[in-house]
């Protein structure tokens, strides 16, 4: 029998810029008598990483550019928020009157509002993703391993919508020490047929499992520990991105934009 356990600490305090996130996590786990074990994968909501790294912006301090003002008029969004979205974006792919703004983020993935969010950011504030989530995950992992004395993995996640599906689910935006992709290419199925294209997005599945327990509203549970899987690896979030020429969704948006 195979099993997996998800442990969700309940007392992570509010994170503020400058906090040593690994120290905060270690102290909290000690208070809750949670002992990390070799192979544990810690999944962190990106907001606590972003907050610790000071990735918060006061919207009243932003002066919108003409491009932001034009997009704000199209979408009905706050011009200052649109300006921040533009600063986080490599390309705007879709803007609609209902407020929908789809962007190619500077890190390469496609999501709503370039992952800029006002939820749980503070009054009049917006929060952006970490500058380099993979590097953030590596630093946190190194510090936690030094304290715990065992091998760990760290995933930083956000929630993104999926093409053709309602709702949003957990998505890896940064990782260290975890295998994020599991390829079955070249292996036989149960009938002996050799699989040619089956690659499982293990990292996103872990992010989904963790966010299911962490919640998305006022729960205050920004950390989950996944135990029972053996997934050591060196994948980064960038490894999960399709090459542009293979991404039919990105291609469709870009072609529509050029019309």
PDB file of N, CA, C and O in Angstrom, residues 67-96:
ATOM      1  N   UNK A  67       0.179  53.724 -21.744  1.00  0.00           N
ATOM      2  CA  UNK A  67      -0.249  52.364 -22.074  1.00  0.00           C
ATOM      3  C   UNK A  67      -1.135  51.777 -20.997  1.00  0.00           C
ATOM      4  O   UNK A  67      -2.121  51.092 -21.288  1.00  0.00           O
ATOM      5  N   UNK A  68      -0.800  52.034 -19.749  1.00  0.00           N
ATOM      6  CA  UNK A  68      -1.608  51.533 -18.641  1.00  0.00           C
ATOM      7  C   UNK A  68      -2.968  52.213 -18.621  1.00  0.00           C
ATOM      8  O   UNK A  68      -3.995  51.569 -18.352  1.00  0.00           O
ATOM      9  N   UNK A  69      -2.996  53.505 -18.899  1.00  0.00           N
ATOM     10  CA  UNK A  69      -4.274  54.232 -18.920  1.00  0.00           C
ATOM     11  C   UNK A  69      -5.192  53.691 -20.014  1.00  0.00           C
ATOM     12  O   UNK A  69      -6.404  53.550 -19.801  1.00  0.00           O
ATOM     13  N   UNK A  70      -4.612  53.360 -21.165  1.00  0.00           N
ATOM     14  CA  UNK A  70      -5.422  52.821 -22.265  1.00  0.00           C
ATOM     15  C   UNK A  70      -5.980  51.447 -21.903  1.00  0.00           C
ATOM     16  O   UNK A  70      -7.165  51.165 -22.137  1.00  0.00           O
ATOM     17  N   UNK A  71      -5.142  50.580 -21.308  1.00  0.00           N
ATOM     18  CA  UNK A  71      -5.616  49.258 -20.917  1.00  0.00           C
ATOM     19  C   UNK A  71      -6.631  49.346 -19.785  1.00  0.00           C
ATOM     20  O   UNK A  71      -7.574  48.547 -19.724  1.00  0.00           O
ATOM     21  N   UNK A  72      -6.445  50.293 -18.887  1.00  0.00           N
ATOM     22  CA  UNK A  72      -7.397  50.473 -17.793  1.00  0.00           C
ATOM     23  C   UNK A  72      -8.764  50.878 -18.341  1.00  0.00           C
ATOM     24  O   UNK A  72      -9.800  50.431 -17.839  1.00  0.00           O
ATOM     25  N   UNK A  73      -8.763  51.698 -19.371  1.00  0.00           N
ATOM     26  CA  UNK A  73     -10.031  52.116 -19.987  1.00  0.00           C
ATOM     27  C   UNK A  73     -10.721  50.919 -20.642  1.00  0.00           C
ATOM     28  O   UNK A  73     -11.948  50.770 -20.572  1.00  0.00           O
ATOM     29  N   UNK A  74      -9.947  50.041 -21.252  1.00  0.00           N
ATOM     30  CA  UNK A  74     -10.506  48.848 -21.909  1.00  0.00           C
ATOM     31  C   UNK A  74     -11.068  47.858 -20.900  1.00  0.00           C
ATOM     32  O   UNK A  74     -12.159  47.311 -21.095  1.00  0.00           O
ATOM     33  N   UNK A  75     -10.335  47.637 -19.823  1.00  0.00           N
ATOM     34  CA  UNK A  75     -10.689  46.567 -18.887  1.00  0.00           C
ATOM     35  C   UNK A  75     -11.515  47.030 -17.687  1.00  0.00           C
ATOM     36  O   UNK A  75     -12.135  46.213 -17.008  1.00  0.00           O
ATOM     37  N   UNK A  76     -11.486  48.337 -17.404  1.00  0.00           N
ATOM     38  CA  UNK A  76     -12.165  48.835 -16.214  1.00  0.00           C
ATOM     39  C   UNK A  76     -11.366  48.645 -14.941  1.00  0.00           C
ATOM     40  O   UNK A  76     -11.879  48.860 -13.842  1.00  0.00           O
ATOM     41  N   UNK A  77     -10.095  48.292 -15.077  1.00  0.00           N
ATOM     42  CA  UNK A  77      -9.250  48.098 -13.906  1.00  0.00           C
ATOM     43  C   UNK A  77      -8.652  49.425 -13.430  1.00  0.00           C
ATOM     44  O   UNK A  77      -8.592  50.402 -14.181  1.00  0.00           O
ATOM     45  N   UNK A  78      -8.172  49.426 -12.193  1.00  0.00           N
ATOM     46  CA  UNK A  78      -7.457  50.554 -11.629  1.00  0.00           C
ATOM     47  C   UNK A  78      -6.199  50.802 -12.471  1.00  0.00           C
ATOM     48  O   UNK A  78      -5.387  49.894 -12.655  1.00  0.00           O
ATOM     49  N   UNK A  79      -6.008  52.016 -12.986  1.00  0.00           N
ATOM     50  CA  UNK A  79      -4.826  52.291 -13.817  1.00  0.00           C
ATOM     51  C   UNK A  79      -3.505  51.976 -13.113  1.00  0.00           C
ATOM     52  O   UNK A  79      -2.555  51.513 -13.761  1.00  0.00           O
ATOM     53  N   UNK A  80      -3.435  52.233 -11.816  1.00  0.00           N
ATOM     54  CA  UNK A  80      -2.202  51.936 -11.084  1.00  0.00           C
ATOM     55  C   UNK A  80      -1.946  50.435 -11.056  1.00  0.00           C
ATOM     56  O   UNK A  80      -0.800  49.982 -11.204  1.00  0.00           O
ATOM     57  N   UNK A  81      -3.005  49.650 -10.872  1.00  0.00           N
ATOM     58  CA  UNK A  81      -2.861  48.198 -10.877  1.00  0.00           C
ATOM     59  C   UNK A  81      -2.421  47.715 -12.252  1.00  0.00           C
ATOM     60  O   UNK A  81      -1.550  46.842 -12.367  1.00  0.00           O
ATOM     61  N   UNK A  82      -2.994  48.283 -13.296  1.00  0.00           N
ATOM     62  CA  UNK A  82      -2.611  47.903 -14.659  1.00  0.00           C
ATOM     63  C   UNK A  82      -1.144  48.230 -14.905  1.00  0.00           C
ATOM     64  O   UNK A  82      -0.409  47.449 -15.525  1.00  0.00           O
ATOM     65  N   UNK A  83      -0.686  49.371 -14.427  1.00  0.00           N
ATOM     66  CA  UNK A  83       0.721  49.736 -14.592  1.00  0.00           C
ATOM     67  C   UNK A  83       1.636  48.703 -13.925  1.00  0.00           C
ATOM     68  O   UNK A  83       2.663  48.306 -14.500  1.00  0.00           O
ATOM     69  N   UNK A  84       1.255  48.250 -12.735  1.00  0.00           N
ATOM     70  CA  UNK A  84       2.057  47.247 -12.047  1.00  0.00           C
ATOM     71  C   UNK A  84       2.044  45.929 -12.815  1.00  0.00           C
ATOM     72  O   UNK A  84       3.071  45.242 -12.905  1.00  0.00           O
ATOM     73  N   UNK A  85       0.896  45.581 -13.386  1.00  0.00           N
ATOM     74  CA  UNK A  85       0.798  44.378 -14.209  1.00  0.00           C
ATOM     75  C   UNK A  85       1.725  44.478 -15.415  1.00  0.00           C
ATOM     76  O   UNK A  85       2.436  43.530 -15.760  1.00  0.00           O
ATOM     77  N   UNK A  86       1.754  45.652 -16.038  1.00  0.00           N
ATOM     78  CA  UNK A  86       2.639  45.855 -17.185  1.00  0.00           C
ATOM     79  C   UNK A  86       4.107  45.701 -16.789  1.00  0.00           C
ATOM     80  O   UNK A  86       4.915  45.134 -17.528  1.00  0.00           O
ATOM     81  N   UNK A  87       4.456  46.199 -15.622  1.00  0.00           N
ATOM     82  CA  UNK A  87       5.838  46.097 -15.160  1.00  0.00           C
ATOM     83  C   UNK A  87       6.256  44.655 -14.919  1.00  0.00           C
ATOM     84  O   UNK A  87       7.439  44.319 -15.023  1.00  0.00           O
ATOM     85  N   UNK A  88       5.289  43.795 -14.600  1.00  0.00           N
ATOM     86  CA  UNK A  88       5.578  42.378 -14.347  1.00  0.00           C
ATOM     87  C   UNK A  88       5.457  41.520 -15.599  1.00  0.00           C
ATOM     88  O   UNK A  88       5.727  40.319 -15.546  1.00  0.00           O
ATOM     89  N   UNK A  89       5.064  42.122 -16.702  1.00  0.00           N
ATOM     90  CA  UNK A  89       4.736  41.360 -17.908  1.00  0.00           C
ATOM     91  C   UNK A  89       5.803  41.489 -18.985  1.00  0.00           C
ATOM     92  O   UNK A  89       6.426  42.539 -19.150  1.00  0.00           O
ATOM     93  N   UNK A  90       5.977  40.398 -19.730  1.00  0.00           N
ATOM     94  CA  UNK A  90       6.767  40.445 -20.949  1.00  0.00           C
ATOM     95  C   UNK A  90       5.880  40.810 -22.135  1.00  0.00           C
ATOM     96  O   UNK A  90       6.346  41.411 -23.099  1.00  0.00           O
ATOM     97  N   UNK A  91       4.575  40.473 -22.026  1.00  0.00           N
ATOM     98  CA  UNK A  91       3.646  40.720 -23.131  1.00  0.00           C
ATOM     99  C   UNK A  91       2.214  40.619 -22.620  1.00  0.00           C
ATOM    100  O   UNK A  91       1.899  39.730 -21.844  1.00  0.00           O
ATOM    101  N   UNK A  92       1.369  41.545 -23.055  1.00  0.00           N
ATOM    102  CA  UNK A  92      -0.060  41.451 -22.775  1.00  0.00           C
ATOM    103  C   UNK A  92      -0.709  40.716 -23.947  1.00  0.00           C
ATOM    104  O   UNK A  92      -0.589  41.121 -25.098  1.00  0.00           O
ATOM    105  N   UNK A  93      -1.400  39.622 -23.643  1.00  0.00           N
ATOM    106  CA  UNK A  93      -1.949  38.758 -24.678  1.00  0.00           C
ATOM    107  C   UNK A  93      -3.437  38.957 -24.899  1.00  0.00           C
ATOM    108  O   UNK A  93      -3.950  38.655 -25.981  1.00  0.00           O
ATOM    109  N   UNK A  94      -4.146  39.451 -23.878  1.00  0.00           N
ATOM    110  CA  UNK A  94      -5.608  39.561 -23.993  1.00  0.00           C
ATOM    111  C   UNK A  94      -6.097  40.602 -22.997  1.00  0.00           C
ATOM    112  O   UNK A  94      -5.718  40.581 -21.829  1.00  0.00           O
ATOM    113  N   UNK A  95      -6.934  41.503 -23.469  1.00  0.00           N
ATOM    114  CA  UNK A  95      -7.563  42.485 -22.588  1.00  0.00           C
ATOM    115  C   UNK A  95      -9.026  42.584 -22.981  1.00  0.00           C
ATOM    116  O   UNK A  95      -9.346  42.772 -24.156  1.00  0.00           O
ATOM    117  N   UNK A  96      -9.913  42.426 -22.009  1.00  0.00           N
ATOM    118  CA  UNK A  96     -11.346  42.379 -22.287  1.00  0.00           C
ATOM    119  C   UNK A  96     -12.104  43.357 -21.399  1.00  0.00           C
ATOM    120  O   UNK A  96     -11.653  43.697 -20.296  1.00  0.00           O
TER     121      UNK A  96
END
